[in-house]
């Protein structure tokens, strides 16, 4: 697979997105706010000591529209950046739908931990929409990008990679109302922002995707070594800890980047409903909780709905038996355990473990309670 865009742009995307490791940085978008004048983005940093003590002179959080790959018309008016202390910034002031389309980025952390989190926003009125915006895969995997037809046109579909022409699909090749792009044996050059657009249609009608090929290590300026699943570090010689609940092993230090709603060394603990951040220290505000919010975390995680929610606008509750971010996880509870869509298996008195399969042996001081933010059982993706 050959990437057709400028080599420097690829290097900038990788470096900006991967410098540092496991920084507690979250970029949120409320997908329920379809009116541009009400829409806003918020970036939250949970880094310890942010803005205090030795970090007092650390670079501030930055939140901006990123025009390096997806170029759209300039905003109708200057966007406004508001700061809520040193740990949170909000970007608002969008005046028309085209202002929202494209890539946004938040940069936080200091020194070697300076990290960029990317978010790709699609217009809800586009001709094509992605079934899933962010795809995280390992070197050698096959990635499949699926563009759902919202407004059918009898014309070919042009696929672009990082803004450059990549592939053409005849309009007859749509299957079940979708255009699929298969990328076998993905390599470092496969990473980036992809788009699917009807021929001669406005880019604002495109479906935009982000593909992350997990596990890289710089060797010189433009040479990259890629680790496969479960490996990290120099020469990919080290094993990941086995991240649970959809957590992704960071390619630099082997730490698990946990989905919103989970915490712990291996993402083994569920936060209380409506909580997020590496220590569950942040809370979704309002009566709807995390409904309608998309959460973007440092690579190689990417973006997803919060725990307990799924769908293109993150407004659909998980189906029975499913839980976690994007409802990707499946409960397999035993011994009377019940499936909670935010946390997984909740075990009855006398049982604990991933599937409530372990007996407490009559010990009255059984596993920690729901209120403490720890739950009896959790399962990884099936």
mmCIF file of C-alpha atoms in Angstrom:
data_model
loop_
_atom_site.group_PDB
_atom_site.id
_atom_site.type_symbol
_atom_site.label_atom_id
_atom_site.label_comp_id
_atom_site.label_asym_id
_atom_site.label_seq_id
_atom_site.Cartn_x
_atom_site.Cartn_y
_atom_site.Cartn_z
ATOM 1 C CA UNK A 1 0.000 0.000 0.000
ATOM 2 C CA UNK A 2 1.566 3.276 -1.097
ATOM 3 C CA UNK A 3 0.592 6.538 0.510
ATOM 4 C CA UNK A 4 0.266 9.223 -2.161
ATOM 5 C CA UNK A 5 0.395 12.387 -0.046
ATOM 6 C CA UNK A 6 3.383 14.510 0.976
ATOM 7 C CA UNK A 7 5.807 12.483 3.188
ATOM 8 C CA UNK A 8 6.220 15.377 5.604
ATOM 9 C CA UNK A 9 2.499 15.394 6.393
ATOM 10 C CA UNK A 10 2.590 11.727 7.386
ATOM 11 C CA UNK A 11 5.498 12.378 9.729
ATOM 12 C CA UNK A 12 3.701 15.340 11.313
ATOM 13 C CA UNK A 13 0.551 13.280 11.889
ATOM 14 C CA UNK A 14 2.490 10.472 13.546
ATOM 15 C CA UNK A 15 4.709 12.652 15.689
ATOM 16 C CA UNK A 16 1.923 14.951 16.800
ATOM 17 C CA UNK A 17 -0.343 12.059 17.718
ATOM 18 C CA UNK A 18 2.162 9.794 19.434
ATOM 19 C CA UNK A 19 4.695 11.919 21.317
ATOM 20 C CA UNK A 20 4.431 10.999 24.974
ATOM 21 C CA UNK A 21 2.570 8.030 26.397
ATOM 22 C CA UNK A 22 -0.747 7.473 28.141
ATOM 23 C CA UNK A 23 -1.450 11.176 28.706
ATOM 24 C CA UNK A 24 -4.817 11.747 30.407
ATOM 25 C CA UNK A 25 -6.332 13.866 27.638
ATOM 26 C CA UNK A 26 -9.910 13.635 26.318
ATOM 27 C CA UNK A 27 -11.524 15.530 23.444
ATOM 28 C CA UNK A 28 -15.341 15.481 23.605
ATOM 29 C CA UNK A 29 -18.007 16.394 21.068
ATOM 30 C CA UNK A 30 -21.745 16.471 21.789
ATOM 31 C CA UNK A 31 -23.271 14.892 18.683
ATOM 32 C CA UNK A 32 -26.791 15.813 19.783
ATOM 33 C CA UNK A 33 -26.026 19.463 18.978
ATOM 34 C CA UNK A 34 -26.496 19.507 15.202
ATOM 35 C CA UNK A 35 -27.025 23.279 15.047
ATOM 36 C CA UNK A 36 -23.561 24.778 14.325
ATOM 37 C CA UNK A 37 -24.265 27.793 16.510
ATOM 38 C CA UNK A 38 -24.875 25.522 19.521
ATOM 39 C CA UNK A 39 -22.144 22.980 18.773
ATOM 40 C CA UNK A 40 -18.896 23.044 20.736
ATOM 41 C CA UNK A 41 -15.861 20.883 21.440
ATOM 42 C CA UNK A 42 -14.244 20.453 24.843
ATOM 43 C CA UNK A 43 -10.795 19.152 25.710
ATOM 44 C CA UNK A 44 -10.129 18.001 29.263
ATOM 45 C CA UNK A 45 -6.743 17.205 30.791
ATOM 46 C CA UNK A 46 -6.568 15.043 33.898
ATOM 47 C CA UNK A 47 -2.809 15.283 34.250
ATOM 48 C CA UNK A 48 -1.771 15.501 37.909
ATOM 49 C CA UNK A 49 -0.667 18.959 39.014
ATOM 50 C CA UNK A 50 -1.785 20.611 35.800
ATOM 51 C CA UNK A 51 -0.962 24.288 36.005
ATOM 52 C CA UNK A 52 0.531 24.036 39.499
ATOM 53 C CA UNK A 53 4.002 23.692 40.969
ATOM 54 C CA UNK A 54 6.569 22.436 38.494
ATOM 55 C CA UNK A 55 3.928 22.420 35.741
ATOM 56 C CA UNK A 56 2.979 26.062 36.239
ATOM 57 C CA UNK A 57 4.908 27.077 33.131
ATOM 58 C CA UNK A 58 3.819 24.098 31.013
ATOM 59 C CA UNK A 59 2.358 24.909 27.598
ATOM 60 C CA UNK A 60 -1.413 25.468 27.797
ATOM 61 C CA UNK A 61 -4.015 23.211 26.273
ATOM 62 C CA UNK A 62 -4.638 23.973 22.601
ATOM 63 C CA UNK A 63 -7.873 23.191 20.739
ATOM 64 C CA UNK A 64 -8.241 24.076 17.068
ATOM 65 C CA UNK A 65 -9.443 23.027 13.649
ATOM 66 C CA UNK A 66 -6.730 21.069 11.880
ATOM 67 C CA UNK A 67 -6.546 21.892 8.149
ATOM 68 C CA UNK A 68 -3.478 19.839 7.279
ATOM 69 C CA UNK A 69 -5.493 17.019 5.678
ATOM 70 C CA UNK A 70 -9.148 18.029 5.256
ATOM 71 C CA UNK A 71 -9.391 21.528 3.828
ATOM 72 C CA UNK A 72 -12.794 23.184 3.922
ATOM 73 C CA UNK A 73 -13.983 26.761 3.620
ATOM 74 C CA UNK A 74 -12.728 29.096 6.369
ATOM 75 C CA UNK A 75 -15.171 29.558 9.251
ATOM 76 C CA UNK A 76 -17.740 32.288 8.740
ATOM 77 C CA UNK A 77 -16.367 34.005 11.822
ATOM 78 C CA UNK A 78 -13.353 33.470 14.101
ATOM 79 C CA UNK A 79 -13.814 30.509 16.415
ATOM 80 C CA UNK A 80 -13.772 31.297 20.118
ATOM 81 C CA UNK A 81 -11.588 29.426 22.584
ATOM 82 C CA UNK A 82 -12.694 29.577 26.222
ATOM 83 C CA UNK A 83 -10.604 28.276 29.124
ATOM 84 C CA UNK A 84 -12.004 26.844 32.323
ATOM 85 C CA UNK A 85 -8.892 26.875 34.476
ATOM 86 C CA UNK A 86 -5.771 25.100 33.281
ATOM 87 C CA UNK A 87 -7.337 21.690 32.692
ATOM 88 C CA UNK A 88 -10.163 22.420 30.237
ATOM 89 C CA UNK A 89 -10.702 24.388 27.018
ATOM 90 C CA UNK A 90 -13.829 24.764 24.870
ATOM 91 C CA UNK A 91 -14.054 25.722 21.186
ATOM 92 C CA UNK A 92 -17.300 27.299 19.943
ATOM 93 C CA UNK A 93 -18.505 30.027 17.585
ATOM 94 C CA UNK A 94 -19.348 27.859 14.544
ATOM 95 C CA UNK A 95 -21.725 29.716 12.230
ATOM 96 C CA UNK A 96 -22.542 27.291 9.397
ATOM 97 C CA UNK A 97 -22.502 23.499 8.816
ATOM 98 C CA UNK A 98 -19.301 23.615 6.775
ATOM 99 C CA UNK A 99 -17.473 25.000 9.824
ATOM 100 C CA UNK A 100 -17.911 21.649 11.556
ATOM 101 C CA UNK A 101 -16.675 19.307 8.821
ATOM 102 C CA UNK A 102 -13.108 18.113 9.077
ATOM 103 C CA UNK A 103 -10.417 17.337 11.628
ATOM 104 C CA UNK A 104 -10.053 18.967 15.038
ATOM 105 C CA UNK A 105 -7.193 18.507 17.456
ATOM 106 C CA UNK A 106 -6.394 19.091 21.104
ATOM 107 C CA UNK A 107 -2.793 19.269 22.296
ATOM 108 C CA UNK A 108 -1.873 18.826 25.947
ATOM 109 C CA UNK A 109 0.884 17.658 28.246
ATOM 110 C CA UNK A 110 4.386 18.998 28.659
ATOM 111 C CA UNK A 111 7.817 18.107 27.318
ATOM 112 C CA UNK A 112 8.136 14.559 26.014
ATOM 113 C CA UNK A 113 4.512 13.929 27.012
ATOM 114 C CA UNK A 114 3.115 16.609 24.708
ATOM 115 C CA UNK A 115 0.319 14.767 22.886
ATOM 116 C CA UNK A 116 -2.200 15.544 20.159
ATOM 117 C CA UNK A 117 -5.679 13.987 20.186
ATOM 118 C CA UNK A 118 -7.541 14.040 16.853
ATOM 119 C CA UNK A 119 -11.281 14.082 16.187
ATOM 120 C CA UNK A 120 -12.941 13.749 12.753
ATOM 121 C CA UNK A 121 -16.376 15.361 12.444
ATOM 122 C CA UNK A 122 -18.803 14.309 9.710
ATOM 123 C CA UNK A 123 -21.742 16.382 8.534
ATOM 124 C CA UNK A 124 -25.023 14.656 9.498
ATOM 125 C CA UNK A 125 -26.401 15.823 6.140
ATOM 126 C CA UNK A 126 -23.602 14.319 4.043
ATOM 127 C CA UNK A 127 -24.295 12.049 1.060
ATOM 128 C CA UNK A 128 -22.180 9.314 2.676
ATOM 129 C CA UNK A 129 -21.546 8.634 6.360
ATOM 130 C CA UNK A 130 -19.051 6.255 8.001
ATOM 131 C CA UNK A 131 -20.446 3.239 9.821
ATOM 132 C CA UNK A 132 -17.469 3.698 12.153
ATOM 133 C CA UNK A 133 -15.216 6.743 12.142
ATOM 134 C CA UNK A 134 -12.101 5.466 13.935
ATOM 135 C CA UNK A 135 -10.417 2.170 13.089
ATOM 136 C CA UNK A 136 -7.442 0.962 15.154
ATOM 137 C CA UNK A 137 -5.610 -2.021 13.683
ATOM 138 C CA UNK A 138 -2.201 -3.685 13.856
ATOM 139 C CA UNK A 139 0.410 -3.994 11.139
ATOM 140 C CA UNK A 140 -0.540 -6.763 8.735
ATOM 141 C CA UNK A 141 -4.269 -6.608 9.544
ATOM 142 C CA UNK A 142 -7.008 -6.027 6.994
ATOM 143 C CA UNK A 143 -8.899 -2.798 7.599
ATOM 144 C CA UNK A 144 -12.382 -2.346 6.142
ATOM 145 C CA UNK A 145 -13.843 1.156 5.828
ATOM 146 C CA UNK A 146 -17.619 1.211 5.309
ATOM 147 C CA UNK A 147 -19.437 4.277 3.947
ATOM 148 C CA UNK A 148 -23.216 4.171 4.421
ATOM 149 C CA UNK A 149 -25.264 5.722 1.576
ATOM 150 C CA UNK A 150 -27.475 8.449 3.007
ATOM 151 C CA UNK A 151 -28.329 10.116 -0.309
ATOM 152 C CA UNK A 152 -28.035 7.818 -3.309
ATOM 153 C CA UNK A 153 -26.436 9.130 -6.494
ATOM 154 C CA UNK A 154 -25.751 7.164 -9.651
ATOM 155 C CA UNK A 155 -22.133 8.231 -9.851
ATOM 156 C CA UNK A 156 -18.775 6.754 -8.882
ATOM 157 C CA UNK A 157 -17.262 7.157 -5.424
ATOM 158 C CA UNK A 158 -13.759 8.549 -5.032
ATOM 159 C CA UNK A 159 -11.693 7.431 -2.044
ATOM 160 C CA UNK A 160 -8.890 9.665 -0.803
ATOM 161 C CA UNK A 161 -6.093 9.011 1.670
ATOM 162 C CA UNK A 162 -4.748 12.032 3.542
ATOM 163 C CA UNK A 163 -6.273 14.314 0.914
ATOM 164 C CA UNK A 164 -4.799 12.553 -2.139
ATOM 165 C CA UNK A 165 -6.592 10.339 -4.660
ATOM 166 C CA UNK A 166 -6.507 6.695 -3.630
ATOM 167 C CA UNK A 167 -9.187 4.552 -5.290
ATOM 168 C CA UNK A 168 -12.433 4.678 -7.316
ATOM 169 C CA UNK A 169 -15.537 2.515 -6.838
ATOM 170 C CA UNK A 170 -18.242 2.250 -9.490
ATOM 171 C CA UNK A 171 -21.669 3.178 -8.125
ATOM 172 C CA UNK A 172 -22.879 -0.348 -8.987
ATOM 173 C CA UNK A 173 -20.423 -1.722 -6.415
ATOM 174 C CA UNK A 174 -22.513 -0.575 -3.455
ATOM 175 C CA UNK A 175 -23.570 -3.530 -1.284
ATOM 176 C CA UNK A 176 -26.576 -3.265 1.040
ATOM 177 C CA UNK A 177 -26.436 0.491 0.778
ATOM 178 C CA UNK A 178 -22.714 0.700 1.579
ATOM 179 C CA UNK A 179 -19.446 1.296 -0.230
ATOM 180 C CA UNK A 180 -16.611 -0.765 1.229
ATOM 181 C CA UNK A 181 -12.880 -0.126 0.950
ATOM 182 C CA UNK A 182 -10.731 -3.100 1.973
ATOM 183 C CA UNK A 183 -7.139 -2.402 2.937
ATOM 184 C CA UNK A 184 -5.269 -5.724 3.264
ATOM 185 C CA UNK A 185 -1.928 -6.038 5.025
ATOM 186 C CA UNK A 186 -1.953 -2.470 6.345
ATOM 187 C CA UNK A 187 1.438 -0.830 6.786
ATOM 188 C CA UNK A 188 2.639 2.430 8.351
ATOM 189 C CA UNK A 189 1.838 4.315 5.153
ATOM 190 C CA UNK A 190 -1.790 3.153 5.405
ATOM 191 C CA UNK A 191 -2.479 5.342 8.447
ATOM 192 C CA UNK A 192 -4.283 8.660 8.236
ATOM 193 C CA UNK A 193 -7.582 10.299 7.306
ATOM 194 C CA UNK A 194 -9.639 8.686 4.526
ATOM 195 C CA UNK A 195 -12.673 10.060 2.728
ATOM 196 C CA UNK A 196 -15.338 8.678 0.389
ATOM 197 C CA UNK A 197 -17.009 11.219 -1.933
ATOM 198 C CA UNK A 198 -19.329 11.013 -4.913
ATOM 199 C CA UNK A 199 -17.558 12.130 -8.081
ATOM 200 C CA UNK A 200 -17.840 15.916 -8.566
ATOM 201 C CA UNK A 201 -19.713 16.303 -5.278
ATOM 202 C CA UNK A 202 -18.705 18.774 -2.583
ATOM 203 C CA UNK A 203 -16.199 17.489 0.000
ATOM 204 C CA UNK A 204 -18.755 18.511 2.623
ATOM 205 C CA UNK A 205 -20.848 15.536 1.509
ATOM 206 C CA UNK A 206 -17.995 13.093 2.167
ATOM 207 C CA UNK A 207 -17.690 10.323 4.703
ATOM 208 C CA UNK A 208 -14.492 10.872 6.705
ATOM 209 C CA UNK A 209 -12.603 8.127 8.529
ATOM 210 C CA UNK A 210 -9.450 7.857 10.613
ATOM 211 C CA UNK A 211 -7.241 4.763 10.376
ATOM 212 C CA UNK A 212 -4.659 4.143 13.121
ATOM 213 C CA UNK A 213 -2.090 1.406 12.530
ATOM 214 C CA UNK A 214 -1.033 0.582 16.065
ATOM 215 C CA UNK A 215 2.479 0.347 17.429
ATOM 216 C CA UNK A 216 5.255 2.463 16.032
ATOM 217 C CA UNK A 217 8.722 3.414 17.101
ATOM 218 C CA UNK A 218 10.794 6.092 15.333
ATOM 219 C CA UNK A 219 14.094 4.964 13.895
ATOM 220 C CA UNK A 220 15.460 8.078 12.269
ATOM 221 C CA UNK A 221 13.184 10.652 10.712
ATOM 222 C CA UNK A 222 11.000 8.650 8.324
ATOM 223 C CA UNK A 223 11.655 5.006 9.161
ATOM 224 C CA UNK A 224 9.063 3.283 11.340
ATOM 225 C CA UNK A 225 9.054 -0.098 13.068
ATOM 226 C CA UNK A 226 5.562 -1.481 13.652
ATOM 227 C CA UNK A 227 4.551 -3.842 16.418
ATOM 228 C CA UNK A 228 1.833 -6.432 16.022
ATOM 229 C CA UNK A 229 -0.964 -7.138 18.470
ATOM 230 C CA UNK A 230 0.120 -7.605 22.068
ATOM 231 C CA UNK A 231 3.660 -6.254 21.600
ATOM 232 C CA UNK A 232 5.379 -2.956 22.321
ATOM 233 C CA UNK A 233 8.761 -1.324 22.897
ATOM 234 C CA UNK A 234 12.161 -1.484 21.158
ATOM 235 C CA UNK A 235 12.116 -4.167 18.523
ATOM 236 C CA UNK A 236 8.568 -5.045 19.632
ATOM 237 C CA UNK A 237 10.198 -7.376 22.160
ATOM 238 C CA UNK A 238 7.925 -6.643 25.110
ATOM 239 C CA UNK A 239 4.473 -8.049 25.815
ATOM 240 C CA UNK A 240 1.437 -5.885 26.572
ATOM 241 C CA UNK A 241 -0.312 -6.480 29.914
ATOM 242 C CA UNK A 242 -3.512 -7.720 28.283
ATOM 243 C CA UNK A 243 -5.807 -4.697 28.215
ATOM 244 C CA UNK A 244 -9.447 -5.428 29.048
ATOM 245 C CA UNK A 245 -12.757 -3.851 28.041
ATOM 246 C CA UNK A 246 -11.483 -2.609 24.693
ATOM 247 C CA UNK A 247 -8.385 -0.911 26.115
ATOM 248 C CA UNK A 248 -5.493 -0.540 23.670
ATOM 249 C CA UNK A 249 -1.841 -1.158 24.534
ATOM 250 C CA UNK A 250 0.240 1.996 24.085
ATOM 251 C CA UNK A 251 3.097 1.435 21.689
ATOM 252 C CA UNK A 252 5.707 3.432 23.685
ATOM 253 C CA UNK A 253 5.416 2.190 27.253
ATOM 254 C CA UNK A 254 3.007 -0.754 27.199
ATOM 255 C CA UNK A 255 0.375 1.004 29.309
ATOM 256 C CA UNK A 256 -3.287 0.410 28.521
ATOM 257 C CA UNK A 257 -5.186 3.384 27.106
ATOM 258 C CA UNK A 258 -8.583 2.675 28.677
ATOM 259 C CA UNK A 259 -11.941 3.383 27.010
ATOM 260 C CA UNK A 260 -14.079 6.105 28.599
ATOM 261 C CA UNK A 261 -15.719 4.590 31.650
ATOM 262 C CA UNK A 262 -12.901 2.220 32.671
ATOM 263 C CA UNK A 263 -9.714 2.531 34.699
ATOM 264 C CA UNK A 264 -6.925 0.426 36.198
ATOM 265 C CA UNK A 265 -3.628 -0.975 34.969
ATOM 266 C CA UNK A 266 -5.466 -3.301 32.594
ATOM 267 C CA UNK A 267 -8.724 -1.281 32.377
ATOM 268 C CA UNK A 268 -10.182 -3.917 34.689
ATOM 269 C CA UNK A 269 -12.271 -1.546 36.789
ATOM 270 C CA UNK A 270 -15.433 0.235 35.707
ATOM 271 C CA UNK A 271 -16.065 3.830 36.677
ATOM 272 C CA UNK A 272 -19.404 4.810 38.130
ATOM 273 C CA UNK A 273 -21.959 5.617 35.438
ATOM 274 C CA UNK A 274 -21.244 8.952 33.747
ATOM 275 C CA UNK A 275 -17.588 9.086 34.789
ATOM 276 C CA UNK A 276 -14.486 9.124 32.579
ATOM 277 C CA UNK A 277 -10.770 9.964 32.725
ATOM 278 C CA UNK A 278 -7.839 7.795 33.767
ATOM 279 C CA UNK A 279 -8.952 7.934 37.403
ATOM 280 C CA UNK A 280 -12.692 8.350 36.723
ATOM 281 C CA UNK A 281 -12.252 11.905 37.969
ATOM 282 C CA UNK A 282 -14.341 13.609 35.254
ATOM 283 C CA UNK A 283 -18.126 13.524 34.988
ATOM 284 C CA UNK A 284 -20.556 13.957 32.102
ATOM 285 C CA UNK A 285 -22.812 16.846 33.036
ATOM 286 C CA UNK A 286 -26.573 17.166 32.561
ATOM 287 C CA UNK A 287 -29.482 14.808 32.981
ATOM 288 C CA UNK A 288 -28.498 12.766 29.898
ATOM 289 C CA UNK A 289 -25.092 11.812 31.282
ATOM 290 C CA UNK A 290 -22.719 10.652 28.542
ATOM 291 C CA UNK A 291 -25.518 10.064 26.042
ATOM 292 C CA UNK A 292 -24.729 11.706 22.692
ATOM 293 C CA UNK A 293 -21.041 12.286 23.493
ATOM 294 C CA UNK A 294 -18.109 10.975 21.516
ATOM 295 C CA UNK A 295 -14.805 10.614 23.371
ATOM 296 C CA UNK A 296 -11.429 10.878 21.656
ATOM 297 C CA UNK A 297 -8.337 9.684 23.520
ATOM 298 C CA UNK A 298 -4.619 9.576 22.680
ATOM 299 C CA UNK A 299 -3.567 7.165 19.973
ATOM 300 C CA UNK A 300 -3.699 4.319 19.482
ATOM 301 C CA UNK A 301 -7.212 4.352 21.001
ATOM 302 C CA UNK A 302 -8.914 6.927 18.781
ATOM 303 C CA UNK A 303 -12.591 7.797 19.371
ATOM 304 C CA UNK A 304 -15.705 6.010 20.597
ATOM 305 C CA UNK A 305 -19.007 6.537 22.375
ATOM 306 C CA UNK A 306 -18.968 6.450 26.146
ATOM 307 C CA UNK A 307 -19.595 3.265 28.061
ATOM 308 C CA UNK A 308 -23.173 2.076 27.631
ATOM 309 C CA UNK A 309 -23.829 3.898 24.344
ATOM 310 C CA UNK A 310 -23.530 3.191 20.638
ATOM 311 C CA UNK A 311 -24.628 4.514 17.219
ATOM 312 C CA UNK A 312 -23.517 7.280 14.859
ATOM 313 C CA UNK A 313 -24.635 9.890 17.391
ATOM 314 C CA UNK A 314 -23.927 7.807 20.512
ATOM 315 C CA UNK A 315 -27.577 8.022 21.555
ATOM 316 C CA UNK A 316 -28.529 4.333 21.435
ATOM 317 C CA UNK A 317 -28.361 2.285 24.621
ATOM 318 C CA UNK A 318 -26.594 -1.074 24.440
ATOM 319 C CA UNK A 319 -28.708 -4.074 23.491
ATOM 320 C CA UNK A 320 -29.334 -6.576 26.306
ATOM 321 C CA UNK A 321 -26.213 -8.577 27.063
ATOM 322 C CA UNK A 322 -23.810 -5.951 25.720
ATOM 323 C CA UNK A 323 -21.877 -3.197 27.475
ATOM 324 C CA UNK A 324 -18.918 -0.837 27.329
ATOM 325 C CA UNK A 325 -17.790 1.828 24.868
ATOM 326 C CA UNK A 326 -19.725 1.469 21.588
ATOM 327 C CA UNK A 327 -21.385 -1.575 23.243
ATOM 328 C CA UNK A 328 -18.598 -3.713 21.794
ATOM 329 C CA UNK A 329 -18.351 -6.036 24.804
ATOM 330 C CA UNK A 330 -20.572 -8.990 25.628
ATOM 331 C CA UNK A 331 -21.553 -10.267 29.055
ATOM 332 C CA UNK A 332 -21.310 -13.960 29.870
ATOM 333 C CA UNK A 333 -22.539 -13.827 33.451
ATOM 334 C CA UNK A 334 -22.888 -16.955 35.577
ATOM 335 C CA UNK A 335 -24.465 -17.826 38.925
ATOM 336 C CA UNK A 336 -27.200 -15.234 38.742
ATOM 337 C CA UNK A 337 -25.007 -12.340 37.657
ATOM 338 C CA UNK A 338 -26.745 -9.598 35.690
ATOM 339 C CA UNK A 339 -25.375 -7.561 32.807
ATOM 340 C CA UNK A 340 -25.052 -3.826 33.382
ATOM 341 C CA UNK A 341 -24.538 -1.959 30.092
ATOM 342 C CA UNK A 342 -22.031 0.408 31.698
ATOM 343 C CA UNK A 343 -19.898 -2.051 33.673
ATOM 344 C CA UNK A 344 -20.527 -5.651 32.630
ATOM 345 C CA UNK A 345 -21.428 -8.486 35.006
ATOM 346 C CA UNK A 346 -22.734 -7.402 38.415
ATOM 347 C CA UNK A 347 -22.420 -10.377 40.730
ATOM 348 C CA UNK A 348 -24.853 -11.419 43.461
ATOM 349 C CA UNK A 349 -23.761 -11.896 47.058
ATOM 350 C CA UNK A 350 -21.293 -14.752 47.357
ATOM 351 C CA UNK A 351 -19.828 -14.506 43.851
ATOM 352 C CA UNK A 352 -17.172 -12.483 42.056
ATOM 353 C CA UNK A 353 -14.871 -12.724 39.057
ATOM 354 C CA UNK A 354 -15.032 -11.874 35.375
ATOM 355 C CA UNK A 355 -18.208 -13.877 34.812
ATOM 356 C CA UNK A 356 -19.277 -14.171 38.482
ATOM 357 C CA UNK A 357 -17.722 -17.621 38.280
ATOM 358 C CA UNK A 358 -15.743 -17.450 41.554
ATOM 359 C CA UNK A 359 -17.268 -18.207 44.947
ATOM 360 C CA UNK A 360 -16.498 -16.006 47.925
ATOM 361 C CA UNK A 361 -16.568 -19.103 50.102
ATOM 362 C CA UNK A 362 -18.951 -17.519 52.576
ATOM 363 C CA UNK A 363 -16.656 -14.566 53.253
ATOM 364 C CA UNK A 364 -18.922 -11.637 54.217
ATOM 365 C CA UNK A 365 -16.252 -9.219 52.990
ATOM 366 C CA UNK A 366 -16.715 -10.177 49.387
ATOM 367 C CA UNK A 367 -15.675 -8.133 46.358
ATOM 368 C CA UNK A 368 -16.026 -4.357 46.531
ATOM 369 C CA UNK A 369 -19.404 -2.888 45.922
ATOM 370 C CA UNK A 370 -20.828 -1.029 43.001
ATOM 371 C CA UNK A 371 -20.731 2.269 44.874
ATOM 372 C CA UNK A 372 -16.963 2.000 45.272
ATOM 373 C CA UNK A 373 -16.563 1.919 41.503
ATOM 374 C CA UNK A 374 -15.462 -1.733 41.429
ATOM 375 C CA UNK A 375 -17.632 -4.454 40.033
ATOM 376 C CA UNK A 376 -17.728 -8.206 40.432
ATOM 377 C CA UNK A 377 -17.042 -9.166 36.868
ATOM 378 C CA UNK A 378 -15.754 -7.823 33.598
ATOM 379 C CA UNK A 379 -15.156 -9.437 30.246
ATOM 380 C CA UNK A 380 -13.053 -8.523 27.292
ATOM 381 C CA UNK A 381 -14.389 -8.228 23.774
ATOM 382 C CA UNK A 382 -15.712 -11.531 22.429
#
